[in-house]
mmCIF file of C-alpha atoms in Angstrom:
data_model
loop_
_atom_site.group_PDB
_atom_site.id
_atom_site.type_symbol
_atom_site.label_atom_id
_atom_site.label_comp_id
_atom_site.label_asym_id
_atom_site.label_seq_id
_atom_site.Cartn_x
_atom_site.Cartn_y
_atom_site.Cartn_z
ATOM 1 C CA THR A 1 -7.157 1.107 6.518
ATOM 2 C CA GLY A 2 -9.429 -1.555 7.976
ATOM 3 C CA TRP A 3 -6.757 -2.470 10.564
ATOM 4 C CA ASP A 4 -8.176 -1.340 13.911
ATOM 5 C CA PRO A 5 -4.908 -0.716 15.820
ATOM 6 C CA ILE A 6 -3.546 1.376 12.928
ATOM 7 C CA ASP A 7 -6.809 3.284 12.456
ATOM 8 C CA GLU A 8 -6.831 4.029 16.159
ATOM 9 C CA VAL A 9 -3.359 5.624 16.207
ATOM 10 C CA MET A 10 -4.233 7.490 12.985
ATOM 11 C CA ASP A 11 -7.424 8.879 14.485
ATOM 12 C CA GLY A 12 -9.552 7.145 11.842
ATOM 13 C CA GLY A 13 -7.182 6.886 8.867
ATOM 14 C CA LEU A 14 -5.886 9.161 6.126
ATOM 15 C CA GLY A 15 -7.981 12.173 5.212
ATOM 16 C CA ALA A 16 -8.282 14.066 1.928
ATOM 17 C CA GLY A 17 -4.978 15.532 0.782
ATOM 18 C CA GLU A 18 -2.868 13.267 2.979
ATOM 19 C CA LEU A 19 -0.094 10.838 2.054
ATOM 20 C CA GLY A 20 0.550 7.486 3.742
ATOM 21 C CA VAL A 21 3.596 5.314 3.075
ATOM 22 C CA VAL A 22 4.235 1.608 3.721
ATOM 23 C CA VAL A 23 7.976 0.920 3.963
ATOM 24 C CA ALA A 24 9.382 -2.582 3.473
ATOM 25 C CA PRO A 25 12.315 -4.367 1.802
ATOM 26 C CA ALA A 26 11.773 -6.142 -1.539
ATOM 27 C CA GLY A 27 9.612 -9.268 -1.449
ATOM 28 C CA ILE A 28 8.000 -8.607 1.939
ATOM 29 C CA GLY A 29 4.507 -7.740 0.736
ATOM 30 C CA LYS A 30 4.217 -3.990 0.117
ATOM 31 C CA THR A 31 1.708 -4.597 -2.677
ATOM 32 C CA TRP A 32 -0.372 -6.921 -0.469
ATOM 33 C CA CYS A 33 -0.530 -4.193 2.199
ATOM 34 C CA LEU A 34 -1.739 -1.602 -0.307
ATOM 35 C CA GLN A 35 -4.233 -4.093 -1.729
ATOM 36 C CA ASN A 36 -5.612 -4.781 1.747
ATOM 37 C CA ILE A 37 -6.237 -1.072 2.234
ATOM 38 C CA GLY A 38 -7.788 -0.854 -1.255
ATOM 39 C CA ALA A 39 -9.964 -3.942 -0.763
ATOM 40 C CA HIS A 40 -11.255 -2.676 2.573
ATOM 41 C CA SER A 41 -12.236 0.644 0.967
ATOM 42 C CA VAL A 42 -14.045 -1.109 -1.894
ATOM 43 C CA LYS A 43 -15.980 -3.189 0.665
ATOM 44 C CA GLU A 44 -16.926 0.092 2.357
ATOM 45 C CA GLY A 45 -18.453 1.300 -0.929
ATOM 46 C CA LEU A 46 -15.666 3.671 -2.000
ATOM 47 C CA ASN A 47 -14.132 4.268 -5.438
ATOM 48 C CA VAL A 48 -10.516 3.118 -5.424
ATOM 49 C CA VAL A 49 -7.916 3.786 -8.132
ATOM 50 C CA HIS A 50 -4.866 1.508 -7.943
ATOM 51 C CA TYR A 51 -1.850 2.492 -10.054
ATOM 52 C CA THR A 52 0.600 -0.332 -10.557
ATOM 53 C CA LEU A 53 4.088 0.379 -11.902
ATOM 54 C CA GLU A 54 5.531 -3.073 -11.353
ATOM 55 C CA LEU A 55 3.024 -5.921 -11.732
ATOM 56 C CA ASN A 56 0.707 -5.937 -14.741
ATOM 57 C CA GLN A 57 -2.923 -5.012 -14.203
ATOM 58 C CA ASN A 58 -4.377 -8.498 -14.793
ATOM 59 C CA TYR A 59 -2.137 -9.957 -12.119
ATOM 60 C CA VAL A 60 -2.957 -7.139 -9.692
ATOM 61 C CA GLY A 61 -6.634 -7.821 -10.409
ATOM 62 C CA LEU A 62 -6.146 -11.515 -9.666
ATOM 63 C CA ARG A 63 -4.495 -10.643 -6.379
ATOM 64 C CA TYR A 64 -7.435 -8.431 -5.452
ATOM 65 C CA ASP A 65 -9.724 -11.373 -6.282
ATOM 66 C CA THR A 66 -7.642 -13.372 -3.796
ATOM 67 C CA VAL A 67 -8.040 -10.737 -1.062
ATOM 68 C CA PHE A 68 -11.803 -10.533 -1.644
ATOM 69 C CA SER A 69 -12.412 -14.280 -1.853
ATOM 70 C CA GLY A 70 -9.676 -15.923 0.233
ATOM 71 C CA VAL A 71 -8.883 -18.261 -2.700
ATOM 72 C CA THR A 72 -5.168 -18.418 -3.602
ATOM 73 C CA THR A 73 -4.257 -16.683 -6.858
ATOM 74 C CA SER A 74 -3.224 -19.935 -8.520
ATOM 75 C CA ASP A 75 -6.557 -21.619 -7.628
ATOM 76 C CA ILE A 76 -8.920 -18.858 -8.731
ATOM 77 C CA LYS A 77 -9.374 -20.523 -12.129
ATOM 78 C CA PHE A 78 -11.006 -23.520 -10.372
ATOM 79 C CA TYR A 79 -13.413 -21.377 -8.314
ATOM 80 C CA GLN A 80 -14.411 -18.729 -10.818
ATOM 81 C CA ASP A 81 -18.134 -18.755 -10.008
ATOM 82 C CA ASP A 82 -17.626 -18.404 -6.247
ATOM 83 C CA VAL A 83 -15.147 -15.596 -6.746
ATOM 84 C CA LYS A 84 -17.447 -13.796 -9.217
ATOM 85 C CA LYS A 85 -20.314 -13.984 -6.694
ATOM 86 C CA LYS A 86 -18.176 -12.408 -3.975
ATOM 87 C CA ILE A 87 -17.029 -9.647 -6.306
ATOM 88 C CA ALA A 88 -20.551 -8.931 -7.557
ATOM 89 C CA ALA A 89 -21.588 -8.289 -3.952
ATOM 90 C CA LEU A 90 -18.990 -5.525 -3.428
ATOM 91 C CA LYS A 91 -20.379 -2.028 -2.955
ATOM 92 C CA GLY A 92 -17.485 0.092 -4.254
ATOM 93 C CA THR A 93 -15.582 0.221 -7.536
ATOM 94 C CA LEU A 94 -11.971 -0.635 -8.200
ATOM 95 C CA LEU A 95 -10.016 0.701 -11.140
ATOM 96 C CA ILE A 96 -6.542 -0.729 -11.813
ATOM 97 C CA LYS A 97 -4.215 1.074 -14.203
ATOM 98 C CA TYR A 98 -0.750 -0.114 -15.222
ATOM 99 C CA PHE A 99 2.118 2.128 -16.297
ATOM 100 C CA PRO A 100 5.535 0.571 -17.036
ATOM 101 C CA THR A 101 8.232 1.229 -14.403
ATOM 102 C CA LYS A 102 9.779 4.707 -14.657
ATOM 103 C CA SER A 103 7.473 5.652 -17.542
ATOM 104 C CA ALA A 104 4.879 7.584 -15.514
ATOM 105 C CA THR A 105 5.360 10.832 -13.621
ATOM 106 C CA VAL A 106 3.025 12.248 -10.971
ATOM 107 C CA GLN A 107 1.734 14.454 -13.814
ATOM 108 C CA THR A 108 0.783 11.285 -15.767
ATOM 109 C CA LEU A 109 -1.292 10.107 -12.799
ATOM 110 C CA SER A 110 -2.889 13.543 -12.528
ATOM 111 C CA SER A 111 -3.957 13.477 -16.209
ATOM 112 C CA HIS A 112 -5.419 10.003 -15.751
ATOM 113 C CA LEU A 113 -7.374 11.080 -12.651
ATOM 114 C CA LYS A 114 -8.768 14.019 -14.661
ATOM 115 C CA GLN A 115 -9.878 11.596 -17.389
ATOM 116 C CA ILE A 116 -11.743 9.351 -14.992
ATOM 117 C CA GLU A 117 -13.379 12.320 -13.277
ATOM 118 C CA LEU A 118 -14.675 13.382 -16.694
ATOM 119 C CA GLN A 119 -16.173 9.898 -17.035
ATOM 120 C CA GLY A 120 -18.101 10.581 -13.833
ATOM 121 C CA ILE A 121 -15.984 8.509 -11.428
ATOM 122 C CA LYS A 122 -14.882 10.514 -8.400
ATOM 123 C CA PRO A 123 -11.997 8.649 -6.721
ATOM 124 C CA ASP A 124 -12.173 8.347 -2.916
ATOM 125 C CA LEU A 125 -8.757 6.716 -2.524
ATOM 126 C CA VAL A 126 -5.666 6.476 -4.730
ATOM 127 C CA LEU A 127 -3.005 3.778 -4.314
ATOM 128 C CA VAL A 128 0.358 4.150 -6.052
ATOM 129 C CA ASP A 129 2.394 0.945 -6.170
ATOM 130 C CA TYR A 130 4.919 2.334 -5.735
ATOM 131 C CA ALA A 131 6.250 5.913 -5.654
ATOM 132 C CA ASP A 132 9.974 5.068 -5.838
ATOM 133 C CA ILE A 133 9.551 3.774 -9.406
ATOM 134 C CA LEU A 134 7.703 6.795 -10.761
ATOM 135 C CA ARG A 135 9.768 8.945 -13.102
ATOM 136 C CA GLY A 136 11.033 12.080 -11.393
ATOM 137 C CA ILE A 137 12.871 15.242 -12.332
ATOM 138 C CA GLY A 138 16.482 15.937 -11.348
ATOM 139 C CA THR A 139 19.882 14.291 -11.453
ATOM 140 C CA GLU A 140 20.572 13.133 -7.917
ATOM 141 C CA LYS A 141 18.433 10.198 -6.773
ATOM 142 C CA ARG A 142 17.749 11.778 -3.388
ATOM 143 C CA HIS A 143 16.321 14.922 -4.933
ATOM 144 C CA ILE A 144 14.337 13.011 -7.536
ATOM 145 C CA LEU A 145 12.614 10.991 -4.804
ATOM 146 C CA GLU A 146 12.002 14.060 -2.677
ATOM 147 C CA ASN A 147 10.319 15.763 -5.653
ATOM 148 C CA ILE A 148 8.178 12.679 -6.378
ATOM 149 C CA TYR A 149 6.888 12.516 -2.794
ATOM 150 C CA GLU A 150 6.222 16.267 -2.668
ATOM 151 C CA ASP A 151 4.325 16.071 -5.956
ATOM 152 C CA LEU A 152 2.320 13.055 -4.755
ATOM 153 C CA ARG A 153 1.271 14.910 -1.636
ATOM 154 C CA GLY A 154 0.370 17.854 -3.884
ATOM 155 C CA LEU A 155 -1.726 15.514 -6.041
ATOM 156 C CA ALA A 156 -3.579 14.294 -2.945
ATOM 157 C CA GLY A 157 -4.353 17.923 -2.108
ATOM 158 C CA GLU A 158 -5.404 18.844 -5.640
ATOM 159 C CA TYR A 159 -7.910 15.975 -5.938
ATOM 160 C CA GLU A 160 -8.810 16.010 -2.225
ATOM 161 C CA VAL A 161 -8.174 12.283 -1.840
ATOM 162 C CA PRO A 162 -5.970 10.276 0.496
ATOM 163 C CA ILE A 163 -3.039 8.623 -1.316
ATOM 164 C CA TRP A 164 -1.293 5.503 -0.037
ATOM 165 C CA THR A 165 1.988 4.410 -1.573
ATOM 166 C CA ALA A 166 4.895 2.148 -0.688
ATOM 167 C CA SER A 167 8.619 2.659 -0.441
ATOM 168 C CA GLN A 168 11.663 0.433 -0.554
ATOM 169 C CA ALA A 169 13.666 -0.141 2.644
ATOM 170 C CA ASN A 170 17.426 -0.762 2.517
ATOM 171 C CA ARG A 171 18.719 -4.269 1.913
ATOM 172 C CA SER A 172 20.258 -4.206 5.401
ATOM 173 C CA SER A 173 16.754 -4.132 6.872
ATOM 174 C CA LEU A 174 15.857 -7.630 5.623
ATOM 175 C CA GLU A 175 16.861 -9.313 8.874
ATOM 176 C CA GLU A 176 15.822 -6.479 11.210
ATOM 177 C CA GLU A 177 13.304 -7.158 13.929
ATOM 178 C CA ILE A 178 11.898 -3.641 13.451
ATOM 179 C CA ILE A 179 12.526 -1.243 10.553
ATOM 180 C CA ASP A 180 12.956 2.340 11.714
ATOM 181 C CA ALA A 181 13.354 5.630 9.829
ATOM 182 C CA SER A 182 17.097 5.143 9.302
ATOM 183 C CA LYS A 183 16.385 2.159 7.027
ATOM 184 C CA VAL A 184 14.229 4.068 4.527
ATOM 185 C CA ALA A 185 16.138 3.795 1.230
ATOM 186 C CA GLU A 186 17.743 6.778 -0.485
ATOM 187 C CA ALA A 187 15.815 9.745 0.886
ATOM 188 C CA TYR A 188 14.871 10.426 4.470
ATOM 189 C CA SER A 189 12.882 13.373 3.121
ATOM 190 C CA LYS A 190 10.148 10.864 2.126
ATOM 191 C CA VAL A 191 9.459 10.415 5.841
ATOM 192 C CA MET A 192 9.392 14.164 6.387
ATOM 193 C CA ILE A 193 6.892 14.778 3.575
ATOM 194 C CA ALA A 194 4.416 11.966 4.340
ATOM 195 C CA ASP A 195 1.696 12.284 6.978
ATOM 196 C CA PHE A 196 1.911 8.688 8.099
ATOM 197 C CA VAL A 197 4.716 6.144 7.615
ATOM 198 C CA VAL A 198 4.519 2.505 8.719
ATOM 199 C CA SER A 199 7.148 -0.181 8.145
ATOM 200 C CA VAL A 200 6.614 -3.909 7.714
ATOM 201 C CA SER A 201 9.302 -6.367 8.747
ATOM 202 C CA ARG A 202 9.327 -10.101 8.078
ATOM 203 C CA LYS A 203 12.363 -12.257 8.716
ATOM 204 C CA VAL A 204 12.678 -15.716 7.179
ATOM 205 C CA GLU A 205 11.042 -17.343 10.215
ATOM 206 C CA ASP A 206 8.161 -14.852 9.936
ATOM 207 C CA LYS A 207 7.533 -15.889 6.357
ATOM 208 C CA ILE A 208 7.337 -19.522 7.490
ATOM 209 C CA ALA A 209 5.054 -18.691 10.437
ATOM 210 C CA ASN A 210 2.936 -16.139 8.480
ATOM 211 C CA THR A 211 3.766 -13.371 10.936
ATOM 212 C CA SER A 212 5.147 -9.836 10.660
ATOM 213 C CA ARG A 213 5.567 -6.596 12.584
ATOM 214 C CA PHE A 214 4.118 -3.187 11.696
ATOM 215 C CA HIS A 215 6.080 -0.287 13.194
ATOM 216 C CA VAL A 216 4.737 3.284 13.099
ATOM 217 C CA ILE A 217 7.708 5.438 12.025
ATOM 218 C CA LYS A 218 5.864 8.722 11.711
ATOM 219 C CA ASN A 219 2.364 9.818 12.602
ATOM 220 C CA ARG A 220 1.034 13.315 12.156
ATOM 221 C CA PHE A 221 -2.165 12.299 13.926
ATOM 222 C CA GLY A 222 -0.863 10.966 17.237
ATOM 223 C CA ILE A 223 1.672 8.593 18.737
ATOM 224 C CA ASP A 224 4.474 6.987 16.773
ATOM 225 C CA GLY A 225 7.288 4.570 17.588
ATOM 226 C CA VAL A 226 4.771 1.823 18.424
ATOM 227 C CA THR A 227 5.029 -1.699 17.024
ATOM 228 C CA PHE A 228 2.114 -4.031 16.349
ATOM 229 C CA PRO A 229 2.365 -7.795 15.817
ATOM 230 C CA ALA A 230 0.533 -9.052 12.740
ATOM 231 C CA SER A 231 -0.400 -12.246 10.975
ATOM 232 C CA MET A 232 0.381 -12.031 7.280
ATOM 233 C CA ASN A 233 -0.527 -14.822 4.912
ATOM 234 C CA THR A 234 0.607 -13.773 1.437
ATOM 235 C CA ASN A 235 -0.904 -16.904 -0.154
ATOM 236 C CA ILE A 236 -4.389 -15.492 0.316
ATOM 237 C CA GLY A 237 -3.397 -11.862 0.920
ATOM 238 C CA LYS A 238 -4.781 -11.878 4.454
ATOM 239 C CA ILE A 239 -3.204 -9.391 6.871
ATOM 240 C CA ASP A 240 -4.444 -8.900 10.425
ATOM 241 C CA ILE A 241 -2.797 -6.442 12.823
ATOM 242 C CA TYR A 242 -3.199 -6.795 16.588
ATOM 243 C CA GLU A 243 -2.584 -4.796 19.742
ATOM 244 C CA SER A 244 0.406 -6.468 21.468
ATOM 245 C CA SER A 245 -1.537 -6.734 24.729
ATOM 246 C CA THR A 246 -4.385 -8.806 23.261
ATOM 247 C CA GLN A 247 -4.487 -12.607 23.209
ATOM 248 C CA SER A 248 -4.083 -12.762 19.402
ATOM 249 C CA GLY A 249 -1.252 -10.230 19.591
ATOM 250 C CA LYS A 250 0.624 -12.329 22.148
ATOM 251 C CA GLU A 251 0.131 -15.492 20.096
#
């Protein structure tokens, strides 16, 4: 992920065929978290495919430009040359594909991945922003979501790539210090299916102070139930996660 404390508890990060989930209430920064993971992978020279089902692809691209350059999204137009230089120096490739909310199924993503493999691009990481708004099969919301998450994990296995996605937390979690498994909206089975689940909580005072907390809900690779303090500046998409015992963590 590029966040040392998280990579440490994950024993290096997600492997091929594994599913990671970022859980947070609306407006907290789920997309920024996924983009941080994507941006780090591109810097490492990997091929990243980012599916967006909410924001359009140009805007997602702009936000990636912000993460890469540290220039706020609204100011990028004034610093185009600097931003272009930074992006030209990146080693990996980033492909952003937009599907309207509830129009794409996991099968749609699978067909698209096949297409890009035929064009000679082998994805190393897939980001789905976000799984809850994919179209699923079934009548009851719980079962629909369970099927979506099972299919996503199946997709990760079929293409032998790690997949990161995000999930909505309940409205009641907005003012929680820490979001635990009971706050995952609609279907607890999402937590059971995923290999790694981390929640992000930001109260109003956190938004003002640019801080947040990352809590490991589930971890197939090691310890869970741990919480890490983080600085999270959504103006420039900068997220840093610290060990609580370190100086930066205490601050």
